[in-house]
Every structure is written in structure tokens, then in C-alpha cells.
Amino acid sequence: MSIFMTSGDALSRPSLTSSACPVRPLLALSPVRQRCPGARATQPKTARPSTERKTIKMAARFLFFFDFDETLIAENSDDSVVRATPLKKLPASLSDSCRPGFFLKHSQRILTFLSECGVTEDAIRAEIEQIPTSPGGAALLDFLLARDDFECVVVSDANSYFIETWLQHLGARKLFAKVFTNPAEFDINGRLVLRPFHSHTCAKCPENMCKQVVLRDYMSERVMERGEPFQKVFYIGDGENDVCPTLALGQHDTVFPRRGFPMHRIIQDLCKTQPGVYKPSLMPWERGEDVVDFLKEILQEK
């Protein structure tokens, strides 16, 4: 069974943008080019992502990678669950303790704080389920759910519990062939415990995940399985750690950085200071409909 809904399936279920949707929509292998220095995973090749692959539509022409926080959803999921605490905010000593490159450890400290405050799994789930999509995000998901042309994958430095809970609640889990993220599960004390996705040697990325390693490995694996490359690869994100994976894309691919966010600014600076180094085309987005309009044009190409 395909993970993608056919047009008929889309008509038989409420649209994600309809009033029946429980989450308020708010918004908005191609040639491998540049390898990030040191972007080589040290985890064994047999290691699996936190979520098993769903059935894949082999006829998909395009591969689409998605970030999660502030891309699929409108906010940072760590900030969302803090609303489950009695004061609905972190103490200053904790909120100011995050260091660049060590976001997973900071997230774990937040989850430990929630546990100490007596926040239950049900309360965490309720907060995650209430997170709205990014502006126009529901329209983008509806568009992709109704078509077989796109193989979609989540690559996120959040965690498996947050992502799976949100996608399942929204009714969009079937769209994604795989979710690559940090594994998470509740221990016997009711605390959500995170584990790093992998180790790597890329100096530019957080210690627990280099998204370029994930992207390269997945594209290589899928090309071997399909016997041919995808016509185009797309990547949509917002953060600093979304830049590294896009350096592996080629001139026929497209990157969607969220306008005005760190990813967009860093790529703009890179294009100015090192002309010609950045290969994929750029399509900044503010609303999901911006991406939908672009994809409609791509689908018209032969």
C-alpha cells in the first residue's frame, strides 16, 4: 500500500485545511555536489532511524526533505511543552543554559524539569497536539497528500515522540516515508528520555545530528533501491542546522529557506561571499502556499 493518498482518498477525508482539522493552520538522486568537511557518520550502517520506513511509492519522481520545528510547525516544540508547567515558563537558570551545538542536552534538561514539576505524558501530548502548523503548512501537506509524485522525509533535531504525536494527530503521518530524528521514550518514572540520533565528525553541526549525513545516506540507499535517481530533490527548513544538508544538493534541486530565518540569512551570506559555491536554486517562503505554487509549476514540466 502506498504511503501517499490518491486524489480519490483526499476527497474521502477532511482536508487538513478544513474546519474539521483539530490543529489550527496558521501559516505560511540529483548530482551530489559539495560535502561538508568531516560530514561522515560514525554510527554503523546498520543503525536505524527512530521510526521505521513506511511503504514507499516507487514511482515518486521527487524527493522532499522537511525540517520540523518552525517549518512543519509554527514554533519550537521545546517551547510548546513548557506551557504544561505550572508557571508556563522555564526558570531563568534553565532558559539561559543552552549552548550552540548542544541543543539535545538542553532539551533533555527541559524534559527533566517537566518531570520534576509533575507534568505527565498526557499533558505533554496535549501540548504537542495543539501546536499549529506553520503559516499555510496545512495547505502544503494537503497538496502533497493528494499526489504520488513526492517521496517525503522528515529530518529533524527534535525527537520522535514530539514528531510522531503531532503528525498522527494531524492525520499526516502517512505522507512521510521516514522520520529521522532523536529517539525518545518515557522511562519508568514518567520522564521523556532522549537519545542522540547518531555521532558524526562534522564540525558545523550539533553533536547528535548532521543532517547532511542523513540526506546523503538516504539518497544513496534510495537510488540503489529504485535503480535510478530522483528527478529533483527539495529541502525545506528554517534553522542554521538546515544549511549543511543543502550543500550536498545540485543545480537541479531546490531549497526552500523560511524567509528572514537563520537558514535564509546564512545562505544569502554564503552566496555573496562565495559566489558559485551554493548550487541548488533558492525559493524563500513565508507561507506554505508559496511552496505549493512552485511545486505546481514543477509538475507541469515534462
Short mmCIF file of C-alpha atoms in Angstrom, two decimals:
data_model
loop_
_atom_site.label_atom_id
_atom_site.label_comp_id
_atom_site.label_asym_id
_atom_site.label_seq_id
_atom_site.Cartn_x
_atom_site.Cartn_y
_atom_site.Cartn_z
CA MET A 1 0.00 0.00 0.00
CA SER A 2 1.32 3.41 -0.88
CA ILE A 3 2.07 5.88 1.87
CA PHE A 4 0.60 8.54 -0.37
CA MET A 5 -3.10 9.22 -0.72
CA THR A 6 -4.61 9.20 -4.17
CA SER A 7 -6.78 12.06 -5.30
CA GLY A 8 -9.80 9.93 -4.50
CA ASP A 9 -8.52 9.31 -0.98
CA ALA A 10 -8.05 13.03 -0.47
CA LEU A 11 -11.69 13.64 -1.37
CA SER A 12 -12.88 10.97 1.04
CA ARG A 13 -11.34 12.54 4.15
CA PRO A 14 -11.48 16.03 5.67
CA SER A 15 -8.82 18.35 4.31
CA LEU A 16 -6.15 19.43 6.77
CA THR A 17 -7.21 22.97 5.98
CA SER A 18 -10.89 22.29 6.68
CA SER A 19 -12.70 23.25 9.86
CA ALA A 20 -12.61 19.58 10.89
CA CYS A 21 -8.86 19.77 11.40
CA PRO A 22 -8.06 19.67 15.14
CA VAL A 23 -4.94 21.82 14.68
CA ARG A 24 -5.37 25.45 13.72
CA PRO A 25 -3.48 26.11 10.45
CA LEU A 26 -1.79 29.46 10.88
CA LEU A 27 0.97 29.86 8.33
CA ALA A 28 2.96 30.09 5.89
CA LEU A 29 19.26 11.41 -6.98
CA SER A 30 20.27 14.57 -8.22
CA PRO A 31 24.02 15.13 -8.61
CA VAL A 32 25.77 15.37 -5.25
CA ARG A 33 27.89 18.48 -5.15
CA GLN A 34 29.59 19.73 -2.02
CA ARG A 35 30.39 17.64 1.02
CA CYS A 36 30.50 19.35 4.38
CA PRO A 37 34.02 18.93 5.80
CA GLY A 38 34.04 15.94 8.09
CA ALA A 39 30.43 15.04 7.32
CA ARG A 40 30.86 11.33 7.87
CA ALA A 41 28.69 9.46 10.31
CA THR A 42 30.46 7.21 12.77
CA GLN A 43 27.39 5.15 13.59
CA PRO A 44 27.24 1.71 11.94
CA LYS A 45 25.47 1.47 8.62
CA THR A 46 23.02 -0.96 10.17
CA ALA A 47 21.77 1.62 12.64
CA ARG A 48 18.15 2.58 12.06
CA PRO A 49 16.35 5.89 12.45
CA SER A 50 13.89 6.28 15.27
CA THR A 51 10.96 5.46 13.01
CA GLU A 52 10.70 2.55 10.60
CA ARG A 53 10.07 3.27 6.96
CA LYS A 54 6.52 3.14 5.72
CA THR A 55 5.63 1.61 2.36
CA ILE A 56 7.23 3.75 -0.34
CA LYS A 57 5.69 4.72 -3.66
CA MET A 58 8.44 3.69 -6.04
CA ALA A 59 7.03 5.83 -8.86
CA ALA A 60 7.64 9.11 -6.99
CA ARG A 61 9.62 11.49 -9.18
CA PHE A 62 10.73 13.90 -6.48
CA LEU A 63 12.32 13.59 -3.04
CA PHE A 64 11.28 16.17 -0.43
CA PHE A 65 13.09 16.65 2.92
CA PHE A 66 11.30 18.51 5.74
CA ASP A 67 12.54 20.07 8.94
CA PHE A 68 10.04 20.04 11.83
CA ASP A 69 10.36 22.90 14.34
CA GLU A 70 9.32 26.25 12.83
CA THR A 71 8.94 24.59 9.43
CA LEU A 72 6.19 21.98 9.64
CA ILE A 73 5.04 23.52 12.91
CA ALA A 74 4.77 27.20 13.79
CA GLU A 75 7.05 27.16 16.82
CA ASN A 76 9.83 25.35 18.65
CA SER A 77 8.38 22.18 20.18
CA ASP A 78 10.54 22.54 23.30
CA ASP A 79 8.86 25.89 23.95
CA SER A 80 5.45 24.31 23.41
CA VAL A 81 5.73 21.66 26.12
CA VAL A 82 6.91 24.21 28.68
CA ARG A 83 3.34 25.53 28.69
CA ALA A 84 2.40 22.34 30.56
CA THR A 85 4.33 23.51 33.65
CA PRO A 86 2.53 25.37 36.46
CA LEU A 87 4.19 28.71 35.63
CA LYS A 88 4.19 28.00 31.86
CA LYS A 89 7.80 29.10 31.59
CA LEU A 90 11.30 27.93 32.45
CA PRO A 91 13.38 29.33 35.29
CA ALA A 92 16.00 31.76 34.01
CA SER A 93 18.81 29.44 35.05
CA LEU A 94 17.47 26.82 32.65
CA SER A 95 16.31 29.00 29.77
CA ASP A 96 19.74 30.67 29.60
CA SER A 97 21.72 27.43 29.75
CA CYS A 98 21.53 26.39 26.09
CA ARG A 99 24.88 26.27 24.27
CA PRO A 100 25.22 26.18 20.46
CA GLY A 101 25.73 22.64 19.23
CA PHE A 102 24.33 21.04 22.39
CA PHE A 103 20.61 21.51 21.84
CA LEU A 104 19.72 17.90 22.62
CA LYS A 105 21.24 18.17 26.10
CA HIS A 106 19.30 21.38 26.67
CA SER A 107 16.09 19.68 25.53
CA GLN A 108 16.74 16.85 27.98
CA ARG A 109 17.18 19.33 30.83
CA ILE A 110 13.82 20.86 29.91
CA LEU A 111 12.12 17.46 29.93
CA THR A 112 13.71 16.60 33.28
CA PHE A 113 12.36 19.89 34.64
CA LEU A 114 8.89 18.99 33.37
CA SER A 115 9.09 15.64 35.13
CA GLU A 116 10.15 17.30 38.37
CA CYS A 117 7.14 19.62 38.06
CA GLY A 118 4.85 16.61 37.83
CA VAL A 119 3.99 17.09 34.15
CA THR A 120 2.60 13.81 32.82
CA GLU A 121 2.82 12.15 29.42
CA ASP A 122 -0.82 13.05 28.79
CA ALA A 123 -0.09 16.71 29.49
CA ILE A 124 2.91 16.71 27.15
CA ARG A 125 0.90 15.01 24.43
CA ALA A 126 -1.89 17.55 24.79
CA GLU A 127 0.52 20.45 24.30
CA ILE A 128 2.13 18.83 21.25
CA GLU A 129 -1.24 18.15 19.64
CA GLN A 130 -2.20 21.81 20.00
CA ILE A 131 0.82 23.14 18.09
CA PRO A 132 -0.41 24.84 14.91
CA THR A 133 1.12 24.26 11.51
CA SER A 134 3.37 26.95 10.12
CA PRO A 135 1.52 29.57 8.06
CA GLY A 136 -0.01 27.72 5.12
CA GLY A 137 1.57 24.46 6.25
CA ALA A 138 -1.72 22.58 6.16
CA ALA A 139 -2.24 23.63 2.54
CA LEU A 140 1.19 22.27 1.63
CA LEU A 141 0.52 18.95 3.38
CA ASP A 142 -2.88 18.63 1.69
CA PHE A 143 -1.26 19.25 -1.68
CA LEU A 144 1.36 16.55 -1.13
CA LEU A 145 -1.08 14.03 0.36
CA ALA A 146 -3.18 14.19 -2.79
CA ARG A 147 -0.28 13.28 -5.13
CA ASP A 148 2.01 10.34 -5.82
CA ASP A 149 4.87 12.40 -7.26
CA PHE A 150 6.63 13.16 -3.98
CA GLU A 151 8.50 10.96 -1.53
CA CYS A 152 8.63 12.93 1.72
CA VAL A 153 11.02 12.54 4.65
CA VAL A 154 11.37 14.38 7.97
CA VAL A 155 14.91 15.22 9.14
CA SER A 156 14.75 16.97 12.49
CA ASP A 157 16.78 17.61 15.62
CA ALA A 158 13.59 17.45 17.71
CA ASN A 159 12.58 13.96 18.88
CA SER A 160 10.49 11.00 17.79
CA TYR A 161 7.76 11.42 20.43
CA PHE A 162 7.02 15.04 19.54
CA ILE A 163 7.06 14.46 15.77
CA GLU A 164 5.10 11.21 15.72
CA THR A 165 2.49 12.58 18.15
CA TRP A 166 1.95 15.72 16.09
CA LEU A 167 1.83 14.01 12.69
CA GLN A 168 -0.54 11.30 13.91
CA HIS A 169 -2.87 13.84 15.49
CA LEU A 170 -2.93 15.92 12.32
CA GLY A 171 -3.55 12.87 10.13
CA ALA A 172 -0.40 13.48 8.07
CA ARG A 173 1.83 10.60 9.21
CA LYS A 174 1.10 8.53 6.10
CA LEU A 175 2.72 11.20 3.93
CA PHE A 176 6.23 10.58 5.27
CA ALA A 177 8.29 7.57 4.23
CA LYS A 178 10.68 8.05 7.14
CA VAL A 179 11.29 10.26 10.15
CA PHE A 180 14.95 10.78 11.03
CA THR A 181 15.24 12.30 14.49
CA ASN A 182 16.45 11.69 18.04
CA PRO A 183 14.77 8.64 19.62
CA ALA A 184 12.63 9.38 22.68
CA GLU A 185 10.67 7.28 25.15
CA PHE A 186 9.26 7.60 28.65
CA ASP A 187 11.11 5.85 31.46
CA ILE A 188 9.51 4.13 34.45
CA ASN A 189 9.42 7.46 36.30
CA GLY A 190 7.40 9.14 33.56
CA ARG A 191 10.28 11.25 32.25
CA LEU A 192 10.73 11.57 28.50
CA VAL A 193 14.31 10.46 27.79
CA LEU A 194 16.13 11.48 24.61
CA ARG A 195 18.96 9.69 22.84
CA PRO A 196 21.21 11.15 20.14
CA PHE A 197 20.36 10.10 16.59
CA HIS A 198 23.98 9.32 15.72
CA SER A 199 27.54 10.50 16.14
CA HIS A 200 29.48 12.20 13.34
CA THR A 201 32.59 14.22 12.61
CA CYS A 202 31.05 17.34 11.03
CA ALA A 203 32.31 20.39 12.91
CA LYS A 204 29.44 22.57 11.69
CA CYS A 205 26.53 20.56 13.08
CA PRO A 206 25.16 19.73 16.55
CA GLU A 207 26.97 16.80 18.13
CA ASN A 208 23.96 14.48 17.87
CA MET A 209 22.96 15.01 14.23
CA CYS A 210 24.49 16.07 10.93
CA LYS A 211 21.59 16.34 8.52
CA GLN A 212 23.88 16.15 5.52
CA VAL A 213 24.98 12.66 6.56
CA VAL A 214 21.32 11.64 6.84
CA LEU A 215 20.46 13.17 3.46
CA ARG A 216 23.41 11.60 1.64
CA ASP A 217 22.87 8.15 3.11
CA TYR A 218 19.15 8.17 2.37
CA MET A 219 19.56 9.38 -1.21
CA SER A 220 22.23 6.77 -1.88
CA GLU A 221 20.08 4.00 -0.41
CA ARG A 222 17.00 5.02 -2.37
CA VAL A 223 18.87 5.29 -5.67
CA MET A 224 20.11 1.73 -5.20
CA GLU A 225 16.59 0.52 -4.42
CA ARG A 226 14.96 2.42 -7.29
CA GLY A 227 17.66 1.82 -9.86
CA GLU A 228 17.56 5.49 -10.85
CA PRO A 229 17.91 8.92 -9.23
CA PHE A 230 15.05 11.26 -8.40
CA GLN A 231 14.40 13.97 -10.97
CA LYS A 232 14.74 16.67 -8.31
CA VAL A 233 15.35 16.94 -4.59
CA PHE A 234 13.67 19.58 -2.42
CA TYR A 235 14.57 20.70 1.09
CA ILE A 236 12.50 23.00 3.33
CA GLY A 237 13.75 24.38 6.64
CA ASP A 238 14.43 27.42 8.76
CA GLY A 239 17.41 26.91 11.06
CA GLU A 240 21.17 27.07 10.99
CA ASN A 241 21.45 23.27 11.01
CA ASP A 242 19.37 23.12 7.81
CA VAL A 243 22.16 24.73 5.76
CA CYS A 244 24.64 21.84 5.91
CA PRO A 245 22.41 19.23 4.19
CA THR A 246 21.61 21.56 1.32
CA LEU A 247 25.31 21.82 0.45
CA ALA A 248 25.00 18.26 -0.88
CA LEU A 249 22.34 19.23 -3.43
CA GLY A 250 22.90 20.11 -7.06
CA GLN A 251 21.84 22.77 -9.52
CA HIS A 252 18.65 20.94 -10.50
CA ASP A 253 17.44 20.84 -6.89
CA THR A 254 15.57 23.49 -4.91
CA VAL A 255 15.89 24.70 -1.33
CA PHE A 256 13.04 26.47 0.49
CA PRO A 257 14.50 28.54 3.37
CA ARG A 258 11.96 30.28 5.58
CA ARG A 259 12.27 33.96 4.75
CA GLY A 260 14.09 36.01 7.37
CA PHE A 261 15.09 32.99 9.49
CA PRO A 262 18.71 31.91 10.16
CA MET A 263 18.85 29.42 7.28
CA HIS A 264 17.85 32.10 4.79
CA ARG A 265 20.34 34.66 6.11
CA ILE A 266 23.25 32.20 6.19
CA ILE A 267 22.67 31.03 2.62
CA GLN A 268 22.34 34.62 1.41
CA ASP A 269 25.69 35.46 3.04
CA LEU A 270 27.28 32.35 1.54
CA CYS A 271 26.09 33.28 -1.95
CA LYS A 272 27.52 36.79 -1.55
CA THR A 273 30.88 35.82 -0.09
CA GLN A 274 31.47 32.66 -2.16
CA PRO A 275 29.66 33.06 -5.49
CA GLY A 276 29.05 29.80 -7.29
CA VAL A 277 29.65 27.59 -4.26
CA TYR A 278 25.97 27.13 -3.44
CA LYS A 279 24.45 25.00 -6.21
CA PRO A 280 20.69 24.49 -5.63
CA SER A 281 18.17 27.17 -6.52
CA LEU A 282 16.59 29.17 -3.69
CA MET A 283 12.88 29.79 -3.17
CA PRO A 284 12.33 31.60 0.16
CA TRP A 285 8.89 31.02 1.68
CA GLU A 286 6.63 32.82 4.11
CA ARG A 287 3.54 30.67 3.67
CA GLY A 288 3.08 27.07 2.61
CA GLU A 289 1.14 28.29 -0.41
CA ASP A 290 4.41 29.79 -1.72
CA VAL A 291 5.83 26.27 -1.92
CA VAL A 292 2.62 24.83 -3.39
CA ASP A 293 2.67 27.39 -6.22
CA PHE A 294 6.25 26.46 -7.06
CA LEU A 295 5.53 22.72 -6.99
CA LYS A 296 2.56 23.16 -9.31
CA GLU A 297 4.90 24.68 -11.88
CA ILE A 298 7.35 21.80 -11.47
CA LEU A 299 4.59 19.25 -12.04
CA GLN A 300 3.75 20.89 -15.35
CA GLU A 301 7.27 20.29 -16.60
CA LYS A 302 7.87 17.13 -18.61
#
